[in-house]
Coordinates of C-alpha atoms in Angstrom, one line a residue:
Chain A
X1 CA 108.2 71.7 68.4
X2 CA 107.0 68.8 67.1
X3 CA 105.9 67.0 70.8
X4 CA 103.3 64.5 69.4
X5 CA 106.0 63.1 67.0
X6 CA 104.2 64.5 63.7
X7 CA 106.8 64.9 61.3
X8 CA 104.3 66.8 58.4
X9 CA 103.5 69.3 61.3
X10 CA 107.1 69.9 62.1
X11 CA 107.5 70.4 57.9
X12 CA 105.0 72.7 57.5
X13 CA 105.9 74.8 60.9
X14 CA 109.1 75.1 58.7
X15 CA 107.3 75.9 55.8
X16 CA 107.7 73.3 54.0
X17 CA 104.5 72.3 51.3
X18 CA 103.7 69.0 49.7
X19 CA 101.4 70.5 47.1
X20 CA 104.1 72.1 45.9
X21 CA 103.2 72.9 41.8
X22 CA 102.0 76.6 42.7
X23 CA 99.0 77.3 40.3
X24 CA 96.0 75.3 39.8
X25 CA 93.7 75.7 36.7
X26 CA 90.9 73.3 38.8
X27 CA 88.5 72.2 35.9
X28 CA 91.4 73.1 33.2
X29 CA 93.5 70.5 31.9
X30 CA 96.4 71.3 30.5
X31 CA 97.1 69.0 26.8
X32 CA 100.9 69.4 28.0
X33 CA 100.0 67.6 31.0
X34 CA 100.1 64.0 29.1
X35 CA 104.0 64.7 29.0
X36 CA 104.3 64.7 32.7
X37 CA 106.1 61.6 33.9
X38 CA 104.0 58.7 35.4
X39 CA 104.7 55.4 37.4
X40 CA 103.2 51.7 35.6
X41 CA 102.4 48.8 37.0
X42 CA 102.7 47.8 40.7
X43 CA 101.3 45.2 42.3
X44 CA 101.1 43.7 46.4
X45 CA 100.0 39.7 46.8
X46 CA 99.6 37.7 49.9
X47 CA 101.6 34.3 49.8
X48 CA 102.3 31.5 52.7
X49 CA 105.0 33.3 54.4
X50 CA 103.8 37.0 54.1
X51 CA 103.4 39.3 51.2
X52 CA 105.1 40.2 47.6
X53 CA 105.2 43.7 46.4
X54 CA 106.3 43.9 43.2
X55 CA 106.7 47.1 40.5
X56 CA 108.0 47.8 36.4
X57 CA 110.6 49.1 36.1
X58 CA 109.9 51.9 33.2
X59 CA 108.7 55.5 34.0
X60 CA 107.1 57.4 31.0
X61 CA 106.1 60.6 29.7
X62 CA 103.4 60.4 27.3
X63 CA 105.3 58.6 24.7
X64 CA 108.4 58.9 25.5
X65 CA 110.2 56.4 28.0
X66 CA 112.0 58.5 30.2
X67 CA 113.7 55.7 32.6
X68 CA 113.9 52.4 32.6
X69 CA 115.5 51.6 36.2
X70 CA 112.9 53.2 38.4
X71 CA 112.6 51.6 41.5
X72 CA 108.9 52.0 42.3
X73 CA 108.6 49.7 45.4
X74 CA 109.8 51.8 48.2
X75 CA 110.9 51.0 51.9
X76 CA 109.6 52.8 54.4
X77 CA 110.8 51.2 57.3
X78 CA 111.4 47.4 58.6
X79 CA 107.9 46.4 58.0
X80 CA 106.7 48.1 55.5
X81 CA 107.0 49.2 51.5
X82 CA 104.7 51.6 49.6
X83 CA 104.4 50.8 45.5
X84 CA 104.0 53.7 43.5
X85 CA 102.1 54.6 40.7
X86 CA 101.4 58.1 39.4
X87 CA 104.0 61.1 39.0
X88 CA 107.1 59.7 40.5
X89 CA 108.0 63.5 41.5
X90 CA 105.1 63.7 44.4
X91 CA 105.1 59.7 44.7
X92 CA 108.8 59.9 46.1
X93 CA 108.5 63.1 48.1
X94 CA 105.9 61.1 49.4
X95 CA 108.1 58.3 50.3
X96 CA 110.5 60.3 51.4
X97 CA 108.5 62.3 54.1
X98 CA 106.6 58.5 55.1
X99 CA 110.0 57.4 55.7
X100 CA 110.9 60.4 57.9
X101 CA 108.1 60.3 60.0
X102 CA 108.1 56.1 61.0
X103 CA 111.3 57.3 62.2
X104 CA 110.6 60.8 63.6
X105 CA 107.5 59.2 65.7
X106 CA 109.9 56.5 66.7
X107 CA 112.1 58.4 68.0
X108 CA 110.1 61.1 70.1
X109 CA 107.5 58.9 71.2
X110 CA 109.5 55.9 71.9
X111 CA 107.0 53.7 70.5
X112 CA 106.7 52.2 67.2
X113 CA 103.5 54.0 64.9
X114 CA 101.4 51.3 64.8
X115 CA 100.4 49.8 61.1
X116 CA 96.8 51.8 61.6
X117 CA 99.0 55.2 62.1
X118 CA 101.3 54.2 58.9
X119 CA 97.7 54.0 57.0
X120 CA 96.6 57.3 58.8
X121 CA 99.9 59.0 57.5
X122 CA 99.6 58.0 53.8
X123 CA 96.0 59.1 53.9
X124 CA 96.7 62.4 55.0
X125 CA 99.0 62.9 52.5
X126 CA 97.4 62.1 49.4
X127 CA 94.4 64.0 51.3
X128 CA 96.8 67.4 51.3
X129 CA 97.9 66.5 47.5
X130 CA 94.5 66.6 46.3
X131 CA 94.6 69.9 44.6
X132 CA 97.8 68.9 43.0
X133 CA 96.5 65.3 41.9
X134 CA 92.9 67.3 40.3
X135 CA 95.4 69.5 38.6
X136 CA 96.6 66.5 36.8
X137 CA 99.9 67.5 37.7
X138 CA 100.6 64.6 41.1
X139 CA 98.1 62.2 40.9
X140 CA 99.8 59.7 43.2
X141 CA 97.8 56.0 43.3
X142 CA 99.8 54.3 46.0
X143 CA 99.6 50.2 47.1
X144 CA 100.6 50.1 50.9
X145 CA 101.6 46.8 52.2
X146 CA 103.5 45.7 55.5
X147 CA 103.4 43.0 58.2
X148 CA 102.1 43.8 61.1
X149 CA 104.1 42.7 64.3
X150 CA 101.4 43.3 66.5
X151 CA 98.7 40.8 64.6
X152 CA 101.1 38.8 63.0
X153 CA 100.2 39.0 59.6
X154 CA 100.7 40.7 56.1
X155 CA 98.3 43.4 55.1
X156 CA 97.9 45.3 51.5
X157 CA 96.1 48.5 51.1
X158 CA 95.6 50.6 48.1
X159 CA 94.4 53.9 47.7
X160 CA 92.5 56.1 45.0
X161 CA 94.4 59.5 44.2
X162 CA 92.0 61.5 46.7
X163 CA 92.9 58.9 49.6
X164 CA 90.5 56.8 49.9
X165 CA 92.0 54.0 51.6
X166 CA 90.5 50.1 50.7
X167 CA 92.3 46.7 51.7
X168 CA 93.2 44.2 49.7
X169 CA 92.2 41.3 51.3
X170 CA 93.9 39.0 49.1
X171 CA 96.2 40.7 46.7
X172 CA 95.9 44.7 45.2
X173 CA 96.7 46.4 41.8
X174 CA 97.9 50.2 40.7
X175 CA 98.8 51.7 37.5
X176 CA 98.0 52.0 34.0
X177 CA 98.9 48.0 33.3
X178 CA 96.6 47.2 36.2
X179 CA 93.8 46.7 34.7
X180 CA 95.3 43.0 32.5
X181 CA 96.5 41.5 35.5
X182 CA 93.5 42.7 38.0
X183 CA 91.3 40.0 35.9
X184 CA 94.2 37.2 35.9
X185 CA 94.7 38.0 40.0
X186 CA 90.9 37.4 41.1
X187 CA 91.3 34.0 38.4
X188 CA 94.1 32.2 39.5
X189 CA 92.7 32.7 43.3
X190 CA 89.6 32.0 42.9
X191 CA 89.9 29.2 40.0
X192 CA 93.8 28.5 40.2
X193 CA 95.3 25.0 41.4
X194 CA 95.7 26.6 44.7
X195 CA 94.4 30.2 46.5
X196 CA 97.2 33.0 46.1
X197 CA 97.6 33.2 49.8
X198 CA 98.7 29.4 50.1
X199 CA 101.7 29.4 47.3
X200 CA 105.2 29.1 48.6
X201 CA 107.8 31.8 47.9
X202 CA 108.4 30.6 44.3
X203 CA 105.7 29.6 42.9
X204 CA 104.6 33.2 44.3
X205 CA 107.7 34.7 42.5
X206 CA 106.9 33.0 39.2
X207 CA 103.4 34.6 39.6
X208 CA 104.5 37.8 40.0
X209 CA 107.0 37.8 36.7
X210 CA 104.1 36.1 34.6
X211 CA 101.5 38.9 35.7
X212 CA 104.3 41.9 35.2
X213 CA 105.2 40.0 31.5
X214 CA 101.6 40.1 30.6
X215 CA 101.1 44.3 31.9
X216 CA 104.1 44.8 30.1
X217 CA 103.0 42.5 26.9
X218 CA 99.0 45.1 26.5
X219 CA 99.9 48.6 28.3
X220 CA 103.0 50.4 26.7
X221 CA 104.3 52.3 29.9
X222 CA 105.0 49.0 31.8
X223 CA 108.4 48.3 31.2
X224 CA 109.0 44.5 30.4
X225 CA 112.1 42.2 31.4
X226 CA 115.1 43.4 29.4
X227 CA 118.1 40.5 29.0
X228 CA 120.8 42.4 27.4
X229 CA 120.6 45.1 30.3
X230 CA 120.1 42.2 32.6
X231 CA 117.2 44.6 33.9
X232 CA 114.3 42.6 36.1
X233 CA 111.3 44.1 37.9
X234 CA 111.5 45.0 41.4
X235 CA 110.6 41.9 43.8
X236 CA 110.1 42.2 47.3
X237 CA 108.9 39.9 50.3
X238 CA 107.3 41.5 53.7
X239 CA 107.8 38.6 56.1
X240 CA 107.8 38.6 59.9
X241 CA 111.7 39.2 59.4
X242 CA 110.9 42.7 57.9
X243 CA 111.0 43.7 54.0
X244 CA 114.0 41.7 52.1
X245 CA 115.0 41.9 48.2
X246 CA 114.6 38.8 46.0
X247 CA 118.1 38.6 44.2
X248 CA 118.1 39.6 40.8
X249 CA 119.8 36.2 40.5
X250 CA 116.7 34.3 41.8
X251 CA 114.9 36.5 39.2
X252 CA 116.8 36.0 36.2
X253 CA 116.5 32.4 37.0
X254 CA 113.0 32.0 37.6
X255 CA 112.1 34.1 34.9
X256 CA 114.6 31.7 32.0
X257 CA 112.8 28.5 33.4
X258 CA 109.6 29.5 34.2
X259 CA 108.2 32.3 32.2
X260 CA 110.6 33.1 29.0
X261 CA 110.8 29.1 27.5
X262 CA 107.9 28.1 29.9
X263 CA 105.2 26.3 27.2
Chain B
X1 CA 122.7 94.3 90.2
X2 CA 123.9 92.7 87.6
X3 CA 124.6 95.4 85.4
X4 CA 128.2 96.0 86.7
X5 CA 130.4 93.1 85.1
X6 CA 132.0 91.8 88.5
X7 CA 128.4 91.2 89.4
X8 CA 127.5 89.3 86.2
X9 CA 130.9 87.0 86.7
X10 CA 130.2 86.4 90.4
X11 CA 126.0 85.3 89.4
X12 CA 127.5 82.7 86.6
X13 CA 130.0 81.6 89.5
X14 CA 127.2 81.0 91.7
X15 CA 125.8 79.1 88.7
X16 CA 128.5 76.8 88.5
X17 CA 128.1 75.9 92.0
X18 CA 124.5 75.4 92.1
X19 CA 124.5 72.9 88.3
X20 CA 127.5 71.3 90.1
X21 CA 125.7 70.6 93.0
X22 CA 122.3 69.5 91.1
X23 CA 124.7 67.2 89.0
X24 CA 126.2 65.2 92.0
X25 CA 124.1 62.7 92.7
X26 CA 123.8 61.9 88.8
X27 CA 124.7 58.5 87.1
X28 CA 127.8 58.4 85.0
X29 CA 127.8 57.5 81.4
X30 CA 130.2 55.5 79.0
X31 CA 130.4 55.1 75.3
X32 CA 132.6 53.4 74.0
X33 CA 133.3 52.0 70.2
X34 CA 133.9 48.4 69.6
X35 CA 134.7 46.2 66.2
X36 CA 130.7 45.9 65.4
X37 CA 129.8 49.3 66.6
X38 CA 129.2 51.6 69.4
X39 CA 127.8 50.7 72.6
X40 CA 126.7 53.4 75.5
X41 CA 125.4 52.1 79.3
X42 CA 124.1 54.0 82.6
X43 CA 122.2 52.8 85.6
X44 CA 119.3 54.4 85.8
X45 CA 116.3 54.7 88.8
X46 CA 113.4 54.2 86.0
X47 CA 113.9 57.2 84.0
X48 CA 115.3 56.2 80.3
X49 CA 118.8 58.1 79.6
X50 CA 120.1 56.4 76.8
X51 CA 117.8 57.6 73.6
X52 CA 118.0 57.3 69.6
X53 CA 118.5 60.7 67.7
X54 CA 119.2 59.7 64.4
X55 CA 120.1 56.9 62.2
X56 CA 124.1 56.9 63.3
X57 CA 123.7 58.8 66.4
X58 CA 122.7 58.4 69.8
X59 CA 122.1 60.4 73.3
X60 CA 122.9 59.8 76.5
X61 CA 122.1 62.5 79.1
X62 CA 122.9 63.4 83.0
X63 CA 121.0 65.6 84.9
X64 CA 117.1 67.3 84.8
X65 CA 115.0 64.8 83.1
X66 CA 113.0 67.3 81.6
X67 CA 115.9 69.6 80.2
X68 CA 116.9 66.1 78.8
X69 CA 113.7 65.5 76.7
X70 CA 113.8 69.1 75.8
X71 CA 117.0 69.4 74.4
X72 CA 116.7 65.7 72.9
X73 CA 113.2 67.4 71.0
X74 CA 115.5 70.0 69.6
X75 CA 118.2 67.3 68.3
X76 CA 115.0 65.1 67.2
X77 CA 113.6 68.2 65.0
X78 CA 117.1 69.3 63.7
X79 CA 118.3 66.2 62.7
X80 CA 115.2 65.3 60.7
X81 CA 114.4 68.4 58.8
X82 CA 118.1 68.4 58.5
X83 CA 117.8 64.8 57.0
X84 CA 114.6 65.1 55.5
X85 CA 115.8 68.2 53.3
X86 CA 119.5 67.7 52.6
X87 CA 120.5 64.1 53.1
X88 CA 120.7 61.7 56.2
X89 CA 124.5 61.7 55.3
X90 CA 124.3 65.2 56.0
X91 CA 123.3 64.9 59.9
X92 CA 126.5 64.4 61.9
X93 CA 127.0 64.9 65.6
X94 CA 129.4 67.4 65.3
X95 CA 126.9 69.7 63.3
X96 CA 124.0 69.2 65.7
X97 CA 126.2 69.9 69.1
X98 CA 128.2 73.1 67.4
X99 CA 125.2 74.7 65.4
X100 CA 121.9 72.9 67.5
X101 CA 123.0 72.3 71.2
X102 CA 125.8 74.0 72.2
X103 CA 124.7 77.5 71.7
X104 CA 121.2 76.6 73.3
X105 CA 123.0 75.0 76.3
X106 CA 125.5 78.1 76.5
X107 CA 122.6 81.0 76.0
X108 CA 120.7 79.6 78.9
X109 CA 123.7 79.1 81.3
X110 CA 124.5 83.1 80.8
X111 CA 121.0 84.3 80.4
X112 CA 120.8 84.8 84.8
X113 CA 117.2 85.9 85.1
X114 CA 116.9 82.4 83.1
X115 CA 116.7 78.7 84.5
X116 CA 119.8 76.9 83.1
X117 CA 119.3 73.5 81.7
X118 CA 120.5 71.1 84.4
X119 CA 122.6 68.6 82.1
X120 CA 125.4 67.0 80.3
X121 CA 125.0 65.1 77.1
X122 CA 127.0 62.5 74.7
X123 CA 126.4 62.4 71.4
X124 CA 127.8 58.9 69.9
X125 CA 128.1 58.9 66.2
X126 CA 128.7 55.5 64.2
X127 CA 131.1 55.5 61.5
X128 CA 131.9 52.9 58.7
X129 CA 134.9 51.3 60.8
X130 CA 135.8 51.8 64.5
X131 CA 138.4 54.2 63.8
X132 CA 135.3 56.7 62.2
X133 CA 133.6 56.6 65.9
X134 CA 132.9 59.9 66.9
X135 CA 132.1 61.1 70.3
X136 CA 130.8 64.7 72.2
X137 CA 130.2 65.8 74.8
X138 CA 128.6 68.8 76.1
X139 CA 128.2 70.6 79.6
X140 CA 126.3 72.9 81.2
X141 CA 127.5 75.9 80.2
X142 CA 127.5 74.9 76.2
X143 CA 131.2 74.2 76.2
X144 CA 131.8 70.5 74.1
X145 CA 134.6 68.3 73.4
X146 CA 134.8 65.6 70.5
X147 CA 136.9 62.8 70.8
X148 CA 137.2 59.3 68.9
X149 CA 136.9 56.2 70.5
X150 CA 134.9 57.5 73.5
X151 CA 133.7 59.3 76.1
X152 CA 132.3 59.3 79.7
X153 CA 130.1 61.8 81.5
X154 CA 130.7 62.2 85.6
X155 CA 129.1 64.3 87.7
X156 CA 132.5 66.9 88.1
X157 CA 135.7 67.1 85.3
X158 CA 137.2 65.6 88.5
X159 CA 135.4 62.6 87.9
X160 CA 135.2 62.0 84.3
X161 CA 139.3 62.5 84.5
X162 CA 139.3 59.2 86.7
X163 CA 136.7 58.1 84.5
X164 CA 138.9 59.0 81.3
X165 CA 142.4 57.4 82.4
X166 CA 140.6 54.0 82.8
X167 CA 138.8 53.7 79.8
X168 CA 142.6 54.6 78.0
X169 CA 144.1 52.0 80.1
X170 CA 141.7 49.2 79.2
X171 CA 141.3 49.5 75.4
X172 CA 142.7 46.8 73.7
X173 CA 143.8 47.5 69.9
X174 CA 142.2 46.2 67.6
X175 CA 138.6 47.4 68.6
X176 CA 137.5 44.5 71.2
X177 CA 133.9 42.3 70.8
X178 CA 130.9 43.9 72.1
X179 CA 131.2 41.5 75.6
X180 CA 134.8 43.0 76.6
X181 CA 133.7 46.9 75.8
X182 CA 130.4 46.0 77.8
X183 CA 132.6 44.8 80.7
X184 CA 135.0 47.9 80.5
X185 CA 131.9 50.0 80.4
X186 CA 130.6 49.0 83.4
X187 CA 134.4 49.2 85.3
X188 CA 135.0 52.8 84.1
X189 CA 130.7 53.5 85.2
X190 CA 132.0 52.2 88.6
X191 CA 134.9 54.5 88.7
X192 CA 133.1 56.9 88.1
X193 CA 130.6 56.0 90.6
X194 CA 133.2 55.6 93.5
X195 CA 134.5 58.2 92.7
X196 CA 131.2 60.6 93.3
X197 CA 130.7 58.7 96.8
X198 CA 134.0 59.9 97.6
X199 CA 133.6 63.2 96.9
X200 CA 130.1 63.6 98.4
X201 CA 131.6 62.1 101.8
X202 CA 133.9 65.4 101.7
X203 CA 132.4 67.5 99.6
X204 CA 134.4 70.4 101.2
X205 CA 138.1 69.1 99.8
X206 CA 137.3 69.0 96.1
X207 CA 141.0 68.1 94.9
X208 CA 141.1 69.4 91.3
X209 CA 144.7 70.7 91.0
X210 CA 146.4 67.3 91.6
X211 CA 148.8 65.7 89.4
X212 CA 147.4 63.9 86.6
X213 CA 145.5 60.8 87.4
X214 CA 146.7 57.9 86.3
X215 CA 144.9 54.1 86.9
X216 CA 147.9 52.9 89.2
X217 CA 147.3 55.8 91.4
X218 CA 143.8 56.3 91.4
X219 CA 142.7 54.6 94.8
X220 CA 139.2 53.4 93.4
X221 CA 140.6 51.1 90.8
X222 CA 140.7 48.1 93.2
X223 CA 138.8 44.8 91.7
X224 CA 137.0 43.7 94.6
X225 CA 135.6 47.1 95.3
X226 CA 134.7 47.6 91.6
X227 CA 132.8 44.1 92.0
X228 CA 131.1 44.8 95.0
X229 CA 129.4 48.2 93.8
X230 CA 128.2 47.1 90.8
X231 CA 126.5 44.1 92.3
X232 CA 124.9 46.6 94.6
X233 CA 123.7 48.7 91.6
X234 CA 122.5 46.1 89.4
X235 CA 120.3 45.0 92.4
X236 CA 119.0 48.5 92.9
X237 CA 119.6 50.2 89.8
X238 CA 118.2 49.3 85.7
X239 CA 121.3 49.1 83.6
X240 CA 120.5 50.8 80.5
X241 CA 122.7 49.5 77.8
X242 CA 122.1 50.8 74.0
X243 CA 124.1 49.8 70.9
X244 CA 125.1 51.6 67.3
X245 CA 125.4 48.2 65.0
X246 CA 127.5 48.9 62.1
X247 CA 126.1 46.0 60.0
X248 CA 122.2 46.4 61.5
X249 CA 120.0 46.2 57.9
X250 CA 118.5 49.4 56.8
X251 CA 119.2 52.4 57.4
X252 CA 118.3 53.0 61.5
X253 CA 121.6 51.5 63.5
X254 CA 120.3 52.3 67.1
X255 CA 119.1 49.6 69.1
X256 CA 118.1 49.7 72.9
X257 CA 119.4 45.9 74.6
X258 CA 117.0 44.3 76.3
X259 CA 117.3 43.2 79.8
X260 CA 117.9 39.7 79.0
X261 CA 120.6 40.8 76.1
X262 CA 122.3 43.4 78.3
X263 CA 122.6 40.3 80.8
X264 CA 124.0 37.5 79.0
X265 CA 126.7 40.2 78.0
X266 CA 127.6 40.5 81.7
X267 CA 131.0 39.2 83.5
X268 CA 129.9 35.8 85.0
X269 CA 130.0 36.9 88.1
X270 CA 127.8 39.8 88.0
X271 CA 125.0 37.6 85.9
X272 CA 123.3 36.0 89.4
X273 CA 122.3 39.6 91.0
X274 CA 118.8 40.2 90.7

């Protein structure tokens, strides 16, 4: 019975396994493993009013584009989102049980987790995948970010595929496209006409498309905007009124005005 | 002893007598839907009774408090793993009473070289509109009822029959605002409640084969009386007051009122008593 409201005990006392690919070669890699399907680029920034998350769209499998309306920036409760990068197969699961145990430890404990315990829980998951994520076959690298009620403020986390856990003071990165908009990030704060953490909700939004545009533009497995499908990346905003959507409206606009003609 | 059957039937009599008389002094309980949701409300001396099991469902619980938190760990576990490896669609009321907490409830109450669970629980389930409200309830010995619309638990069937023919009286059609259920919550609690006081002033003329009550004969339905007691329990007692919100955001619709809410939602007159 799961009396200290820990949903992963009350799993696994039902037998239940995260690491749930049953070999592992350690040390062998497998050349098929390149066709296993991986999450892109995802990426958390602090603004005025709180924090953006922000994820592609496109999943891939080697070089084949398996999906191109993931959602990769997941709710896990009120207050807080998880971004995924990685194989979306253990990333959701992931999610999934997260999103079960806020709730689970709400409920039994009648207390909220604190943000600290949300951290704790992602940790210890990506700590029990890490024979799977060695394997090759659910590396998971996760960006956490949430507001905390207690301290009043946004917080962004992101975490290596053993579970390392390191903050992102300012803004954090994950996924293959990373690496082009990691540079452009640490520029526009520390060189930009005004630090990240200061920009109002649309010049924030405009931002965000721009640095997802240019992921998209040098790594092939981040999806870009596509017009015909009316497809846009996943936007959201972690303010002290809990995790909204930014309309795909707001989106479309934005993205016509300020990033498609912009010159 | 109890090998011979008439033996066995006399110790779950004796059962029924002692649960009954554990049960007397408990606080009633009413749930009732309304156009925005479900709401439930108790007094209570400290203790919590009113408790979130799942995203659609709620508790509310009379009796032991520890049987309570015991069997609420039981819906807590079944409802997640249930939600967690099917769908949260999936958990419904009716599946954790008949396949989680009914047979628990019923083995203990027969088991006699076992310690029954002292309670009675509601299960309030939100639907998508008013009319998709679902209610249980279960007793003592494991038997449950599900009805839409509401339900009340009272210390004796007795009781929650009073308790019953004055919630059917008062419901208006369609569903009312969360204020007027509140206030017809509270009236049928009172019932209830005066009900209990009668009986435990002559405990020794329980009168269960009456005719049918009805409000215009039921000698507790008198305004002033209703008025008086709960302006004696609201200065003694907590009124516990939890709501289901159809149109909360996400996926959790359970929300505890706070003191201050569960006040302003008061009749005027009962809003002064501290």
């Amino acid at each position: 019975m799961g009396a200290q409201g820990d949903f992963l005990q009350l799993l696994h006392e039902h037998g239940y396994k995260l690491d749930f690919f049953p070999s592992h070669a350690s040390g062998v890699t497998d050349p098929n493993l390149s066709l296993i399907t991986r999450g892109t680029t995802v990426l958390a920034m602090k603004y005025g009013d709180g924090v953006l998350v922000a994820g592609d769209r496109r999943a891939t499998a080697g070089n084949t584009v398996m999906y191109d309306r993931t959602d990769k920036v997941l709710e896990l409760d009120r207050y807080c989102v998880m971004a995924i990068a990685g194989v979306p197969a253990t990333a959701f699961e992931m999610a999934r049980i997260l999103e079960h145990s806020f709730k689970y430890f709400r409920r039994s404990q009648l207390q909220d987790l604190s943000f600290e315990g949300k951290l704790r829980a992602l940790s210890n998951l990506l700590k029990e995948n890490v024979p799977a994520a060695l394997a090759g076959t659910g590396a998971v690298a996760p960006v956490f970010a949430g507001f905390d009620p207690q301290q009043g403020c946004g917080k962004i986390y992101f975490y290596d595929i053993l579970g390392a856990e390191f903050e992102g003071v300012e803004h954090a990165v994950s996924g293959s496209g990373s690496p082009t908009i990691r540079g452009i990030l640490h520029y526009l704060n520390r060189w930009g006409d005004r630090p990240l953490a200061t920009l109002d909700e649309e010049q924030a939004i405009i931002i965000v498309l721009r640095l997802l545009t240019s992921a998209a533009e040098f790594d092939s497995a981040t999806g870009g905007v596509n017009y015909e499908a009316n497809l846009y990346p996943i936007v959201k905003r972690i303010t002290d009124k809990g995790v909204q959507n930014i309309s795909s409206e707001q989106l479309k606009d934005l993205f016509a005005t300020q990033v498609a003609h912009y010159v | 002893m109890y090998e011979e059957p008439y033996r066995w039937v006399e110790a779950v009599g004796n059962r029924r007598q002692y649960l009954d008389d554990q049960l007397r002094q408990g606080s009633p309980v009413v749930a009732l839907s309304y156009a925005e949701g479900t709401v439930l409300l108790t007094f209570s001396k400290g203790t919590p009774k009113l408790y979130e099991i799942y995203d659609r469902i709620g508790l509310a619980g009379m009796g032991h408090p520890a049987d309570l938190e015991k069997l609420r760990f039981t819906l807590l576990d079944m409802a997640h793993m249930e939600g967690f490896q099917r769908s949260p669609g999936d958990v419904t009321g009716s599946r954790l009473v008949k396949y989680g907490l009914a047979p628990v409830i019923k083995q203990a109450f027969e088991e006699i070289f076992r310690a029954p669970f002292i309670i009675k629980i509601l299960l309030a389930e939100l639907g998508a509109k008013p009319e998709q409200d679902h209610f249980l309830t279960v007793d003592y010995d494991g038997a449950f009822e599900e009805t839409p619309g509401w339900a009340v638990l009272g210390a004796t069937p007795e009781i929650q029959r009073h308790m019953m023919a004055y919630v059917k009286s008062q419901i208006p059609q369609p569903p009312p605002t969360l204020q007027v259920s509140v206030e017809t919550a509270l009236q049928t609690w009172a019932i209830g409640s005066l009900h209990q006081t009668q009986e435990e002033l002559k405990p020794d003329e329980p009168n269960k084969s009456g005719p049918a009550t009805t409000v215009q004969n039921d000698p507790a339905f008198d305004e002033t009386k209703i008025l008086d007691h709960l302006r004696d329990t609201l200065s003694e007692k907590t009124l516990e007051c939890a709501v289901l919100e159809r149109n909360a955001p996400g996926s959790s619709k359970y929300r505890s009122l706070s003191p201050e809410e569960t006040r302003s939602l008061l009749p005027t007159v009962l809003q002064e008593v501290r």
